[in-house]
Amino acid sequence: MDEPPGWALRQRALLDRLADASQLFWDRYVATDGSLHWRAEFPGRDGADDGYESFLNWPLAYTLGGPRRLLSLAAQGWHGVTGQFTRYGQILDEYERGYDWFHQGEGNALLYQLALADPAGWRERVARFADLYADPARGNYDPATRTITAGHTGSGGPRLAPYRFSYPFTDDLALYEWTARHEPYGLPYRDLPGIARFEDLKDPANARRMGEAMNRRMLPGDTAVNLTATGLVTLAHLVTGEPRYRRWVLDYVEAWIDRARANGGLPPDNVGRSGRVGENLDGRWYGGLYGWSWPHGLGPIASAAVVAATSAYLLTRDDGYLDLPRTLLDRVLERAVTTDDRLLVPNRYDDRGWFDHQPMEPRFAVALWHLSGSREDWARVERLRRGDPDDWSAVPGERGRFGDANTRPWVRYLAGANPGYPSRALGEAHAQLAWRCAQIRADREPAGSLDLHHWQLVNPIGTEALVQLTLGGPAPIYNGGLPHARLRYADADRGRPGLPPDVAALVDHLDARSVSVRLVNLHPTEARRIVIQGGAFGEYRFTTATLPSHAGDGYPGPVGSPRRPRPPEARRQVAVDDRRLSVALPPGHTAHLELATVPCPPETA
């Protein structure tokens, strides 16, 4: 190595400072038992997922090579939040008592990261929680109809009783109140007499009738967002090796593939207890909980479809499972319109037809291309780029709601059109870290008055750029997606996950059959040994590795000779035929590895 690359210096500085930032957060907001400084009672229903999200990305940062303290604090935070929300009533037997999978997926993301970092320590819980769905005796799943039995499920079984849909919450369980917060979503249903506008819900009688209709139509039976449960059960297979979890995932995903195929490629959003689409909605394929009509439409459904399809693909390496979200995205894109040079797709559907046209988020299309590497999946990403007048090379100044704001510039980097992205993305990550730490230091809000989402908004640990650049993967789908990456690292000398101290990594090329990574050892006197694994779960096998060969190049020259650049490096290829390879990196050295890969089912246990 001659001059240390700027991206490598920024990457190591970021990794090495994350633990200090997490400690600042901990000291301000967290009690000694890991619970959040907040209130003694919480009457609302939402919340457990938000508690867990407060520590999101801490275990993942450790898995990348951050200090061990990130893992220990995150584990303590998980236990503290679990106990805290057990006291509030949302958690039973360490798991969500009964809620929709849009929120369960958000809350489970911390558990998934803990299990990735420490499989042995979290294996029992992951399996126990997965059995809430994989074991029909728990009541959440009916193998005869291949349906999850309710829109709200969990450790308390399917929740079919009247449910609060209002916020802030009232004592009346069957009320859907008018609130300014809900108004942008519009009416959940438009077929109730006397309720034509959202303002009509200001009448308590109308609010009651709407709430009763939502309870009656949305809660019994399956809903498309329940596909997110596949992430939990897939992880249970990976940490235990038990084939029954794999069978459950494939059976459930295939049931939804059949439903989507029968509906012209679009997954319906509701299935009754009998297994019939539209059973609770007079035959309508739309109108379910977190479905096509209310509140968000495309986003939660596409998110669940991607989580399910990529989980099934991970377990089988069968590209056909990816057709579930592929076809969904294509059917929506067929209905796109262009306004002011911007491609807009309809996000929602109800009795009036398609509506709510917005730009399609690229994260779903990118997730598919990242796994398949196919030209067709890349063409979908490119169509979204061409339909977006914004600069896809620009690095945004915020993380985004789903922690994936850098998707666009990373894709352009991999396309060879954004060479400065690594340094700029890491620089912005440093700025975000400093800004959030400054907010924590300046925060004077009393603990009891904090909003439910307050801790997420100041959580200093962001990992998107680090995951992209070191592992060669996109940010996990926020609502319960597993991490999908081309590489993973371990410190061979310290026996722990992640890059060794002083080592930086940059994935600079990806395609269907290869990945290239540049490794840098910044330490001038100590060698480092790095184990590289194919994929987050060993789902790729390396066939060959092409690497530098400097034998006999005359470097560094005799004592007293002037420093000079290395001569052009020679390259040599070695056979690997394994999921892992070990790299010995001398002091002050860099190595550019070109790794040929083939996909294979992941390792388990």
Coordinates of C-alpha atoms in Angstrom, one line a residue:
M1 CA 0.0 0.0 0.0
D2 CA 1.2 3.4 -0.8
E3 CA -1.1 6.2 0.3
P4 CA -4.0 4.8 2.4
P5 CA -7.3 5.1 0.5
G6 CA -9.6 7.8 1.9
W7 CA -12.6 5.5 2.0
A8 CA -10.6 3.0 4.1
L9 CA -9.6 5.6 6.7
R10 CA -13.2 6.8 6.9
Q11 CA -14.6 3.3 7.2
R12 CA -12.3 2.3 10.0
A13 CA -12.9 5.6 11.9
L14 CA -16.7 5.1 11.6
L15 CA -16.6 1.5 12.8
D16 CA -14.3 2.3 15.7
R17 CA -16.5 5.2 17.0
L18 CA -19.9 3.5 16.9
A19 CA -19.6 2.1 20.4
D20 CA -18.9 5.5 21.9
A21 CA -22.1 6.8 20.3
S22 CA -24.2 3.9 21.5
Q23 CA -22.9 4.5 25.0
L24 CA -23.9 8.2 24.8
F25 CA -27.4 7.1 23.8
W26 CA -27.5 4.4 26.6
D27 CA -26.4 6.8 29.3
R28 CA -29.2 9.3 28.3
Y29 CA -32.1 7.1 27.6
V30 CA -31.6 3.6 29.1
A31 CA -31.9 2.2 32.6
T32 CA -29.5 -0.3 34.1
D33 CA -31.8 -3.2 33.2
G34 CA -31.9 -2.2 29.6
S35 CA -35.4 -0.7 29.7
L36 CA -36.0 2.8 28.3
H37 CA -36.5 5.7 30.6
W38 CA -40.2 6.4 30.0
R39 CA -43.5 6.0 31.9
A40 CA -44.8 3.4 34.4
E41 CA -47.9 2.6 32.3
F42 CA -48.6 2.8 28.6
P43 CA -52.3 2.4 27.7
G44 CA -51.9 2.2 23.9
R45 CA -51.5 -0.8 21.7
D46 CA -48.6 0.2 19.5
G47 CA -45.1 0.3 21.0
A48 CA -43.2 -2.9 21.5
D49 CA -41.7 -2.7 18.0
D50 CA -40.7 0.9 18.6
G51 CA -38.9 -0.1 21.8
Y52 CA -36.8 -2.7 20.0
E53 CA -36.2 -0.4 17.0
S54 CA -34.4 2.0 19.5
F55 CA -31.4 -0.4 19.4
L56 CA -31.7 -1.3 15.7
N57 CA -28.4 -1.8 13.9
W58 CA -26.3 -2.2 17.0
P59 CA -25.7 -5.9 16.6
L60 CA -25.3 -5.5 12.9
A61 CA -22.6 -2.9 13.4
Y62 CA -20.8 -5.4 15.7
T63 CA -21.1 -8.1 13.0
L64 CA -19.4 -5.8 10.5
G65 CA -16.4 -5.3 12.8
G66 CA -17.5 -2.7 15.4
P67 CA -16.6 -3.0 19.1
R68 CA -18.0 -5.9 21.1
R69 CA -19.8 -3.5 23.4
L70 CA -22.3 -2.9 20.6
L71 CA -23.5 -6.5 20.9
S72 CA -23.6 -6.6 24.7
L73 CA -25.6 -3.3 24.9
A74 CA -28.0 -4.4 22.2
A75 CA -28.7 -7.8 24.0
Q76 CA -29.2 -6.0 27.2
G77 CA -31.6 -3.5 25.5
W78 CA -33.6 -6.4 24.0
H79 CA -34.1 -7.9 27.4
G80 CA -34.9 -4.6 29.0
V81 CA -37.5 -3.6 26.3
T82 CA -39.0 -7.1 26.5
G83 CA -39.5 -6.8 30.3
Q84 CA -40.8 -3.3 30.0
F85 CA -43.4 -4.0 27.4
T86 CA -44.4 -7.2 29.2
R87 CA -45.4 -4.9 32.1
Y88 CA -47.3 -2.7 29.7
G89 CA -49.1 -5.7 28.4
Q90 CA -47.9 -5.9 24.7
I91 CA -45.5 -8.7 25.3
L92 CA -46.3 -12.3 26.5
D93 CA -43.7 -15.0 27.0
E94 CA -41.0 -12.7 25.5
Y95 CA -42.9 -12.2 22.3
E96 CA -45.5 -9.9 20.8
R97 CA -48.9 -10.8 22.3
G98 CA -50.8 -10.2 19.1
Y99 CA -50.2 -7.6 16.4
D100 CA -50.0 -7.2 12.7
W101 CA -46.8 -8.3 10.9
F102 CA -46.1 -4.8 9.5
H103 CA -45.1 -3.9 13.1
Q104 CA -43.9 -7.4 14.2
G105 CA -41.4 -7.3 11.3
E106 CA -40.1 -4.0 12.5
G107 CA -39.7 -5.2 16.0
N108 CA -38.2 -8.5 15.1
A109 CA -35.3 -6.9 13.1
L110 CA -33.3 -6.5 16.3
L111 CA -33.8 -10.2 17.2
Y112 CA -32.6 -11.2 13.7
Q113 CA -29.5 -9.1 14.0
L114 CA -28.7 -10.5 17.4
A115 CA -29.1 -14.1 16.1
L116 CA -26.8 -13.3 13.1
A117 CA -24.2 -12.0 15.5
D118 CA -24.6 -14.8 18.1
P119 CA -26.6 -17.8 16.8
A120 CA -25.9 -20.0 19.8
G121 CA -27.1 -17.4 22.2
W122 CA -30.4 -16.7 20.5
R123 CA -31.2 -20.1 18.9
E124 CA -33.7 -21.2 21.5
R125 CA -35.7 -18.0 21.3
V126 CA -35.8 -17.8 17.6
A127 CA -37.1 -21.4 17.4
R128 CA -39.6 -20.8 20.2
F129 CA -41.0 -17.7 18.5
A130 CA -41.0 -19.4 15.1
D131 CA -43.1 -22.3 16.6
L132 CA -45.8 -19.8 17.2
Y133 CA -46.5 -20.1 13.5
A134 CA -44.8 -23.4 12.4
D135 CA -46.6 -25.4 15.2
P136 CA -50.4 -25.5 14.3
A137 CA -51.2 -26.2 17.9
R138 CA -50.5 -22.6 18.7
G139 CA -53.5 -21.5 16.6
N140 CA -51.8 -18.9 14.5
Y141 CA -51.5 -21.1 11.4
D142 CA -53.9 -23.6 9.6
P143 CA -52.0 -26.1 7.5
A144 CA -55.2 -27.3 5.8
T145 CA -55.8 -23.9 4.2
R146 CA -52.2 -22.7 4.4
T147 CA -53.2 -19.5 6.1
I148 CA -52.2 -17.5 9.1
T149 CA -55.4 -17.3 11.0
A150 CA -55.8 -13.6 11.8
G151 CA -54.5 -10.2 11.0
H152 CA -53.2 -9.9 14.5
T153 CA -51.3 -12.9 15.9
G154 CA -48.5 -13.7 18.3
S155 CA -47.8 -15.4 21.6
G156 CA -51.4 -14.9 22.7
G157 CA -52.7 -16.7 19.5
P158 CA -54.9 -15.1 16.9
R159 CA -56.6 -11.9 18.1
L160 CA -60.2 -11.8 16.8
A161 CA -61.8 -9.7 19.5
P162 CA -62.6 -6.0 18.9
Y163 CA -59.4 -4.1 18.5
R164 CA -58.4 -0.5 18.8
F165 CA -57.8 1.1 15.5
S166 CA -57.8 4.6 16.9
Y167 CA -54.8 6.8 17.9
P168 CA -54.5 8.3 20.4
F169 CA -56.3 5.4 22.0
T170 CA -59.7 5.5 23.7
D171 CA -61.5 3.2 26.0
D172 CA -63.8 2.1 23.2
L173 CA -62.3 -0.9 21.4
A174 CA -64.6 -0.7 18.4
L175 CA -64.0 3.0 17.5
Y176 CA -62.1 4.3 14.5
E177 CA -61.7 8.0 15.5
W178 CA -61.1 10.9 13.2
T179 CA -57.6 12.2 13.8
A180 CA -55.4 14.5 11.7
R181 CA -52.8 11.7 11.8
H182 CA -55.1 9.3 10.0
E183 CA -56.7 11.7 7.5
P184 CA -54.0 11.3 4.8
Y185 CA -54.8 7.6 4.5
G186 CA -58.5 8.3 3.8
L187 CA -61.4 6.1 4.6
P188 CA -60.6 2.4 5.1
Y189 CA -64.0 1.5 3.5
R190 CA -66.4 3.6 1.3
D191 CA -69.4 1.3 1.3
L192 CA -70.8 2.3 4.8
P193 CA -73.9 4.4 4.5
G194 CA -73.5 8.0 5.8
I195 CA -69.7 7.8 5.6
A196 CA -68.5 9.5 2.4
R197 CA -65.7 11.7 3.6
F198 CA -63.0 11.2 6.3
E199 CA -64.5 14.1 8.2
D200 CA -67.7 12.1 8.7
L201 CA -65.8 10.1 11.3
K202 CA -66.0 13.0 13.6
D203 CA -69.5 11.7 14.4
P204 CA -68.9 9.1 17.1
A205 CA -71.7 6.9 15.7
N206 CA -69.9 6.8 12.3
A207 CA -66.6 6.2 14.0
R208 CA -68.1 3.2 15.8
R209 CA -69.6 1.8 12.6
M210 CA -66.2 2.1 10.8
G211 CA -64.3 0.5 13.6
E212 CA -66.8 -2.4 13.8
A213 CA -66.5 -2.9 10.1
M214 CA -62.7 -2.9 10.3
N215 CA -62.7 -5.4 13.1
R216 CA -65.2 -7.7 11.2
R217 CA -63.4 -7.5 7.9
M218 CA -59.7 -7.1 8.7
L219 CA -59.1 -9.3 11.7
P220 CA -60.3 -12.8 10.8
G221 CA -58.2 -14.7 8.3
D222 CA -55.0 -14.1 6.5
T223 CA -53.6 -10.9 5.0
A224 CA -50.8 -10.4 2.6
V225 CA -48.6 -8.6 5.1
N226 CA -48.4 -11.8 7.1
L227 CA -46.0 -13.1 4.5
T228 CA -43.4 -11.2 6.6
A229 CA -43.6 -14.1 9.1
T230 CA -41.4 -16.1 6.7
G231 CA -38.3 -14.2 7.8
L232 CA -38.7 -15.4 11.4
V233 CA -39.3 -19.1 10.4
T234 CA -36.5 -19.0 7.8
L235 CA -34.1 -17.8 10.5
A236 CA -35.3 -20.7 12.8
H237 CA -34.3 -23.1 10.1
L238 CA -30.9 -21.5 9.7
V239 CA -30.0 -21.5 13.4
T240 CA -31.4 -25.0 14.1
G241 CA -31.2 -26.9 10.9
E242 CA -34.7 -28.4 11.5
P243 CA -36.3 -29.1 8.1
R244 CA -39.8 -28.5 9.3
Y245 CA -39.2 -24.8 9.4
R246 CA -38.0 -24.9 5.8
R247 CA -41.2 -26.8 4.7
W248 CA -43.4 -24.3 6.5
V249 CA -41.8 -21.4 4.7
L250 CA -42.1 -23.0 1.2
D251 CA -45.7 -24.2 1.8
Y252 CA -46.8 -20.8 2.9
V253 CA -45.1 -18.9 0.2
E254 CA -46.4 -21.3 -2.5
A255 CA -49.9 -20.8 -1.2
W256 CA -49.6 -17.0 -1.8
I257 CA -48.0 -17.6 -5.2
D258 CA -51.1 -19.6 -6.2
R259 CA -53.4 -16.8 -4.9
A260 CA -51.4 -14.2 -6.8
R261 CA -51.4 -16.2 -10.0
A262 CA -55.2 -16.6 -9.8
N263 CA -55.5 -12.8 -9.4
G264 CA -53.5 -11.9 -12.5
G265 CA -50.2 -11.7 -10.7
L266 CA -51.2 -9.3 -8.0
P267 CA -51.4 -10.9 -4.5
P268 CA -54.8 -10.4 -3.0
D269 CA -54.6 -8.8 0.4
N270 CA -57.2 -10.9 2.3
V271 CA -58.0 -14.6 2.7
G272 CA -60.8 -15.9 4.9
R273 CA -60.5 -18.6 7.5
S274 CA -61.8 -21.1 4.9
G275 CA -59.0 -20.2 2.6
R276 CA -61.2 -18.3 0.2
V277 CA -60.0 -14.9 -1.1
G278 CA -62.5 -12.1 -0.2
E279 CA -64.5 -14.2 2.3
N280 CA -64.9 -11.3 4.7
L281 CA -65.2 -8.6 2.0
D282 CA -68.0 -9.8 -0.3
G283 CA -65.5 -11.4 -2.7
R284 CA -63.2 -8.4 -3.0
W285 CA -59.5 -9.2 -3.3
Y286 CA -58.7 -5.9 -1.8
G287 CA -59.6 -4.2 1.5
G288 CA -57.6 -6.3 4.0
L289 CA -55.4 -5.1 6.9
Y290 CA -52.4 -3.2 5.6
G291 CA -53.7 -4.1 2.2
W292 CA -54.3 -2.5 -1.2
S293 CA -56.9 0.0 0.0
W294 CA -55.6 1.2 3.4
P295 CA -53.4 2.6 4.8
H296 CA -50.3 2.5 2.6
G297 CA -51.1 0.0 -0.2
L298 CA -48.1 -1.0 -2.3
G299 CA -45.3 -0.5 0.2
P300 CA -46.3 -3.0 2.9
I301 CA -47.5 -5.6 0.4
A302 CA -44.3 -5.3 -1.7
S303 CA -42.2 -5.4 1.4
A304 CA -43.9 -8.6 2.6
A305 CA -43.7 -10.2 -0.8
V306 CA -40.0 -9.5 -1.1
V307 CA -39.3 -10.8 2.4
A308 CA -41.2 -14.0 1.6
A309 CA -39.7 -14.6 -1.8
T310 CA -36.2 -13.9 -0.8
S311 CA -36.5 -16.2 2.2
A312 CA -37.8 -19.0 0.0
Y313 CA -35.0 -18.3 -2.5
L314 CA -32.4 -18.3 0.3
L315 CA -33.6 -21.8 1.4
T316 CA -33.8 -23.3 -2.1
R317 CA -31.9 -21.1 -4.6
D318 CA -34.9 -21.5 -6.8
D319 CA -35.2 -18.3 -8.8
G320 CA -38.9 -19.0 -9.5
Y321 CA -39.9 -17.8 -6.0
L322 CA -38.7 -14.3 -6.9
D323 CA -41.5 -14.2 -9.5
L324 CA -44.0 -13.3 -6.7
P325 CA -42.6 -9.8 -6.1
R326 CA -41.4 -9.5 -9.7
T327 CA -44.9 -9.9 -11.1
L328 CA -46.3 -7.7 -8.4
L329 CA -44.0 -4.8 -9.3
D330 CA -44.5 -5.3 -13.1
R331 CA -48.3 -5.3 -12.8
V332 CA -48.2 -2.0 -10.9
L333 CA -45.6 -0.6 -13.4
E334 CA -48.0 -1.5 -16.2
R335 CA -50.4 1.1 -14.8
A336 CA -47.7 3.8 -14.3
V337 CA -48.2 7.4 -15.6
T338 CA -45.6 10.1 -16.2
T339 CA -46.1 13.5 -14.7
D340 CA -43.4 16.2 -15.1
D341 CA -41.0 13.6 -16.3
R342 CA -41.5 11.5 -13.1
L343 CA -42.8 7.9 -13.3
L344 CA -45.7 7.5 -10.9
V345 CA -47.3 4.2 -10.0
P346 CA -50.7 3.6 -8.3
N347 CA -50.1 2.5 -4.7
R348 CA -53.7 1.7 -3.8
Y349 CA -56.9 0.1 -5.1
D350 CA -60.5 0.2 -3.8
D351 CA -64.0 0.2 -5.3
R352 CA -63.1 3.3 -7.4
G353 CA -60.1 1.6 -9.0
W354 CA -56.4 2.5 -8.8
F355 CA -55.3 5.7 -7.0
D356 CA -52.6 7.3 -4.9
H357 CA -49.9 7.6 -7.6
Q358 CA -46.4 8.0 -6.3
P359 CA -42.8 7.1 -7.3
M360 CA -42.0 3.5 -6.8
E361 CA -39.3 3.0 -4.2
P362 CA -36.3 1.3 -5.8
R363 CA -35.4 -0.9 -2.8
F364 CA -37.7 -3.7 -3.8
A365 CA -36.4 -3.9 -7.4
V366 CA -32.8 -3.6 -6.2
A367 CA -33.3 -6.4 -3.7
L368 CA -34.5 -8.7 -6.5
W369 CA -31.6 -7.8 -8.8
H370 CA -29.1 -8.2 -6.0
L371 CA -30.0 -11.8 -5.6
S372 CA -30.6 -12.9 -9.1
G373 CA -28.2 -10.7 -11.1
S374 CA -30.5 -11.1 -14.0
R375 CA -30.7 -8.7 -16.9
E376 CA -34.5 -8.5 -16.5
D377 CA -34.3 -7.5 -12.9
W378 CA -31.6 -4.9 -13.7
A379 CA -33.8 -3.5 -16.5
R380 CA -36.6 -2.9 -13.9
V381 CA -34.1 -0.9 -11.8
E382 CA -33.1 1.1 -14.8
R383 CA -36.7 1.8 -15.7
L384 CA -37.2 3.4 -12.3
R385 CA -34.0 5.4 -12.7
R386 CA -35.0 6.7 -16.1
G387 CA -38.4 7.7 -14.7
D388 CA -36.8 9.7 -11.9
P389 CA -35.5 13.2 -12.8
D390 CA -33.6 13.3 -9.5
D391 CA -29.8 12.7 -9.5
W392 CA -29.3 9.1 -8.5
S393 CA -25.6 9.7 -7.8
A394 CA -26.3 12.2 -5.0
V395 CA -25.8 11.0 -1.4
P396 CA -28.7 12.2 0.6
G397 CA -28.3 14.0 3.9
E398 CA -30.6 11.6 5.9
R399 CA -31.1 7.9 6.4
G400 CA -34.7 7.7 5.3
R401 CA -37.7 6.1 7.0
F402 CA -36.5 2.6 6.2
G403 CA -32.7 3.2 6.6
D404 CA -32.2 2.8 2.9
A405 CA -31.7 6.3 1.6
N406 CA -28.5 5.4 -0.2
T407 CA -30.0 2.8 -2.5
R408 CA -29.9 5.0 -5.6
P409 CA -26.3 6.2 -5.4
W410 CA -25.0 2.7 -4.4
V411 CA -26.7 1.2 -7.5
R412 CA -25.0 3.8 -9.7
Y413 CA -21.7 3.0 -8.0
L414 CA -22.1 -0.6 -8.9
A415 CA -23.0 0.4 -12.5
G416 CA -19.6 2.2 -12.7
A417 CA -21.2 5.7 -12.9
N418 CA -20.6 7.0 -9.4
P419 CA -16.9 6.3 -8.5
G420 CA -16.8 8.8 -5.5
Y421 CA -19.7 7.1 -3.7
P422 CA -17.7 5.2 -1.1
S423 CA -15.9 8.2 0.3
R424 CA -19.0 10.5 0.1
A425 CA -21.3 7.9 1.7
L426 CA -18.9 7.3 4.6
G427 CA -18.4 11.0 5.0
E428 CA -22.2 11.5 5.3
A429 CA -22.4 8.6 7.7
H430 CA -19.9 10.4 9.9
A431 CA -21.9 13.6 9.7
Q432 CA -25.1 11.8 10.6
L433 CA -23.4 10.2 13.6
A434 CA -22.1 13.5 14.9
W435 CA -25.4 15.2 14.3
R436 CA -27.4 12.6 16.3
C437 CA -24.9 12.6 19.1
A438 CA -25.3 16.4 19.3
Q439 CA -29.1 16.0 19.4
I440 CA -28.7 13.5 22.3
R441 CA -26.5 15.9 24.2
A442 CA -28.9 18.7 23.7
D443 CA -32.0 16.7 24.5
R444 CA -33.8 18.1 27.6
E445 CA -37.2 16.5 27.2
P446 CA -38.5 14.8 30.4
A447 CA -38.5 11.0 30.0
G448 CA -42.2 10.7 30.7
S449 CA -43.2 13.0 27.9
L450 CA -41.2 11.4 25.2
D451 CA -43.0 10.4 22.0
L452 CA -43.1 6.6 21.3
H453 CA -40.7 7.1 18.3
H454 CA -38.3 9.5 20.0
W455 CA -35.5 7.0 20.5
Q456 CA -35.5 5.8 17.0
L457 CA -35.1 9.4 15.8
V458 CA -31.9 9.9 17.8
N459 CA -30.5 6.3 17.5
P460 CA -27.0 7.2 16.3
I461 CA -26.1 3.8 14.8
G462 CA -26.7 3.7 11.0
T463 CA -25.2 0.8 9.0
E464 CA -26.5 1.1 5.4
A465 CA -23.3 2.5 3.8
L466 CA -21.1 0.0 5.8
V467 CA -23.3 -3.0 4.7
Q468 CA -23.2 -1.9 1.1
L469 CA -19.5 -1.2 0.9
T470 CA -18.1 -4.1 3.0
L471 CA -20.7 -6.9 2.5
G472 CA -21.9 -6.0 -1.0
G473 CA -25.6 -6.0 0.1
P474 CA -28.5 -3.6 0.3
A475 CA -30.0 -2.5 3.6
P476 CA -32.3 -5.3 4.8
I477 CA -36.0 -4.8 4.1
Y478 CA -37.0 -2.7 7.1
N479 CA -40.2 -4.5 8.0
G480 CA -38.6 -7.9 8.9
G481 CA -36.3 -8.7 6.1
L482 CA -33.2 -10.9 6.7
P483 CA -29.8 -9.5 5.6
H484 CA -28.8 -10.6 2.1
A485 CA -25.2 -10.0 1.3
R486 CA -22.6 -11.4 -1.0
L487 CA -19.8 -11.6 1.6
R488 CA -19.3 -11.8 5.3
Y489 CA -16.1 -11.6 7.4
A490 CA -14.6 -13.0 10.6
D491 CA -11.5 -12.0 12.5
A492 CA -9.4 -15.2 12.5
D493 CA -7.1 -14.1 15.3
R494 CA -9.8 -12.9 17.7
G495 CA -12.4 -15.5 16.9
R496 CA -15.3 -13.1 16.3
P497 CA -17.5 -11.9 13.5
G498 CA -16.5 -8.8 11.4
L499 CA -13.4 -7.2 10.0
P500 CA -10.3 -7.3 12.2
P501 CA -9.0 -4.0 13.7
D502 CA -7.4 -1.7 11.1
V503 CA -8.9 -3.6 8.2
A504 CA -11.3 -2.0 5.7
A505 CA -13.2 -3.6 2.8
L506 CA -14.8 -2.3 -0.3
V507 CA -17.0 -4.4 -2.6
D508 CA -16.5 -2.7 -6.0
H509 CA -18.2 -5.1 -8.4
L510 CA -21.2 -7.5 -8.3
D511 CA -22.8 -9.7 -10.9
A512 CA -24.6 -13.0 -10.9
R513 CA -21.4 -15.1 -10.7
S514 CA -18.7 -13.0 -9.1
V515 CA -17.8 -10.3 -6.6
S516 CA -14.7 -8.2 -6.3
V517 CA -13.5 -6.8 -2.9
R518 CA -10.6 -4.6 -2.0
L519 CA -9.1 -5.3 1.4
V520 CA -6.8 -2.8 3.2
N521 CA -4.7 -3.4 6.3
L522 CA -4.0 0.1 7.6
H523 CA -1.7 -1.1 10.5
P524 CA 2.0 -0.5 9.6
T525 CA 3.5 -3.3 11.8
E526 CA 0.9 -6.0 12.4
A527 CA -0.5 -8.5 9.9
R528 CA -4.2 -9.4 9.9
R529 CA -6.0 -12.7 9.0
I530 CA -9.5 -12.4 7.6
V531 CA -12.0 -15.2 6.9
I532 CA -14.3 -14.3 4.0
Q533 CA -17.6 -16.2 3.8
G534 CA -19.8 -16.4 0.8
G535 CA -23.0 -14.6 1.9
A536 CA -24.5 -13.7 5.3
F537 CA -25.5 -17.3 5.8
G538 CA -22.9 -19.2 3.7
E539 CA -25.3 -19.2 0.7
Y540 CA -22.5 -18.8 -1.9
R541 CA -19.6 -21.1 -2.7
F542 CA -16.4 -19.6 -4.0
T543 CA -15.0 -21.5 -7.0
T544 CA -11.9 -19.5 -7.7
A545 CA -10.1 -16.5 -6.4
T546 CA -7.9 -14.2 -8.5
L547 CA -5.5 -12.2 -6.3
P548 CA -2.3 -10.1 -6.5
S549 CA 1.1 -11.8 -6.8
H550 CA 4.0 -9.6 -5.8
A551 CA 6.8 -12.2 -5.6
G552 CA 10.0 -10.8 -6.9
D553 CA 8.8 -7.3 -7.6
G554 CA 11.6 -5.7 -5.7
Y555 CA 9.5 -4.0 -3.1
P556 CA 10.3 -2.2 -0.8
G557 CA 13.9 -1.9 -2.1
P558 CA 17.2 -1.8 -0.2
V559 CA 17.8 0.4 2.9
G560 CA 18.4 4.0 1.9
S561 CA 16.6 3.7 -1.4
P562 CA 13.8 6.2 -2.1
R563 CA 10.3 5.1 -1.7
R564 CA 8.7 4.3 -5.0
P565 CA 5.3 3.0 -6.1
R566 CA 4.8 -0.7 -6.6
P567 CA 5.2 -1.9 -10.1
P568 CA 1.9 -3.0 -11.8
E569 CA 0.7 -6.1 -10.0
A570 CA 0.7 -9.5 -11.4
R571 CA -2.4 -11.6 -10.9
R572 CA -2.8 -15.3 -10.2
Q573 CA -5.8 -17.5 -9.8
V574 CA -6.3 -20.2 -7.2
A575 CA -9.0 -22.8 -6.8
V576 CA -11.2 -22.5 -3.7
D577 CA -14.3 -24.7 -4.0
D578 CA -15.5 -23.7 -0.5
R579 CA -17.9 -21.3 1.2
R580 CA -15.0 -19.7 3.0
L581 CA -11.5 -18.6 2.3
S582 CA -8.8 -17.1 4.5
V583 CA -6.7 -14.1 3.6
A584 CA -3.4 -13.3 5.3
L585 CA -2.9 -9.5 4.8
P586 CA 0.6 -8.3 5.7
P587 CA 1.1 -4.9 7.5
G588 CA 0.4 -1.9 5.3
H589 CA -0.9 -4.0 2.5
T590 CA -3.9 -4.0 0.2
A591 CA -5.3 -6.8 -1.9
H592 CA -7.9 -6.7 -4.6
L593 CA -9.7 -10.1 -4.8
E594 CA -11.9 -11.3 -7.6
L595 CA -14.1 -14.1 -6.4
A596 CA -16.1 -16.4 -8.6
T597 CA -19.2 -17.6 -6.8
V598 CA -22.1 -20.0 -7.3
P599 CA -25.3 -19.9 -5.3
C600 CA -26.1 -22.8 -3.0
P601 CA -28.6 -23.4 -0.1
P602 CA -27.2 -21.8 3.1
E603 CA -25.5 -23.6 5.9
T604 CA -27.5 -24.3 9.0
A605 CA -26.9 -24.6 12.7

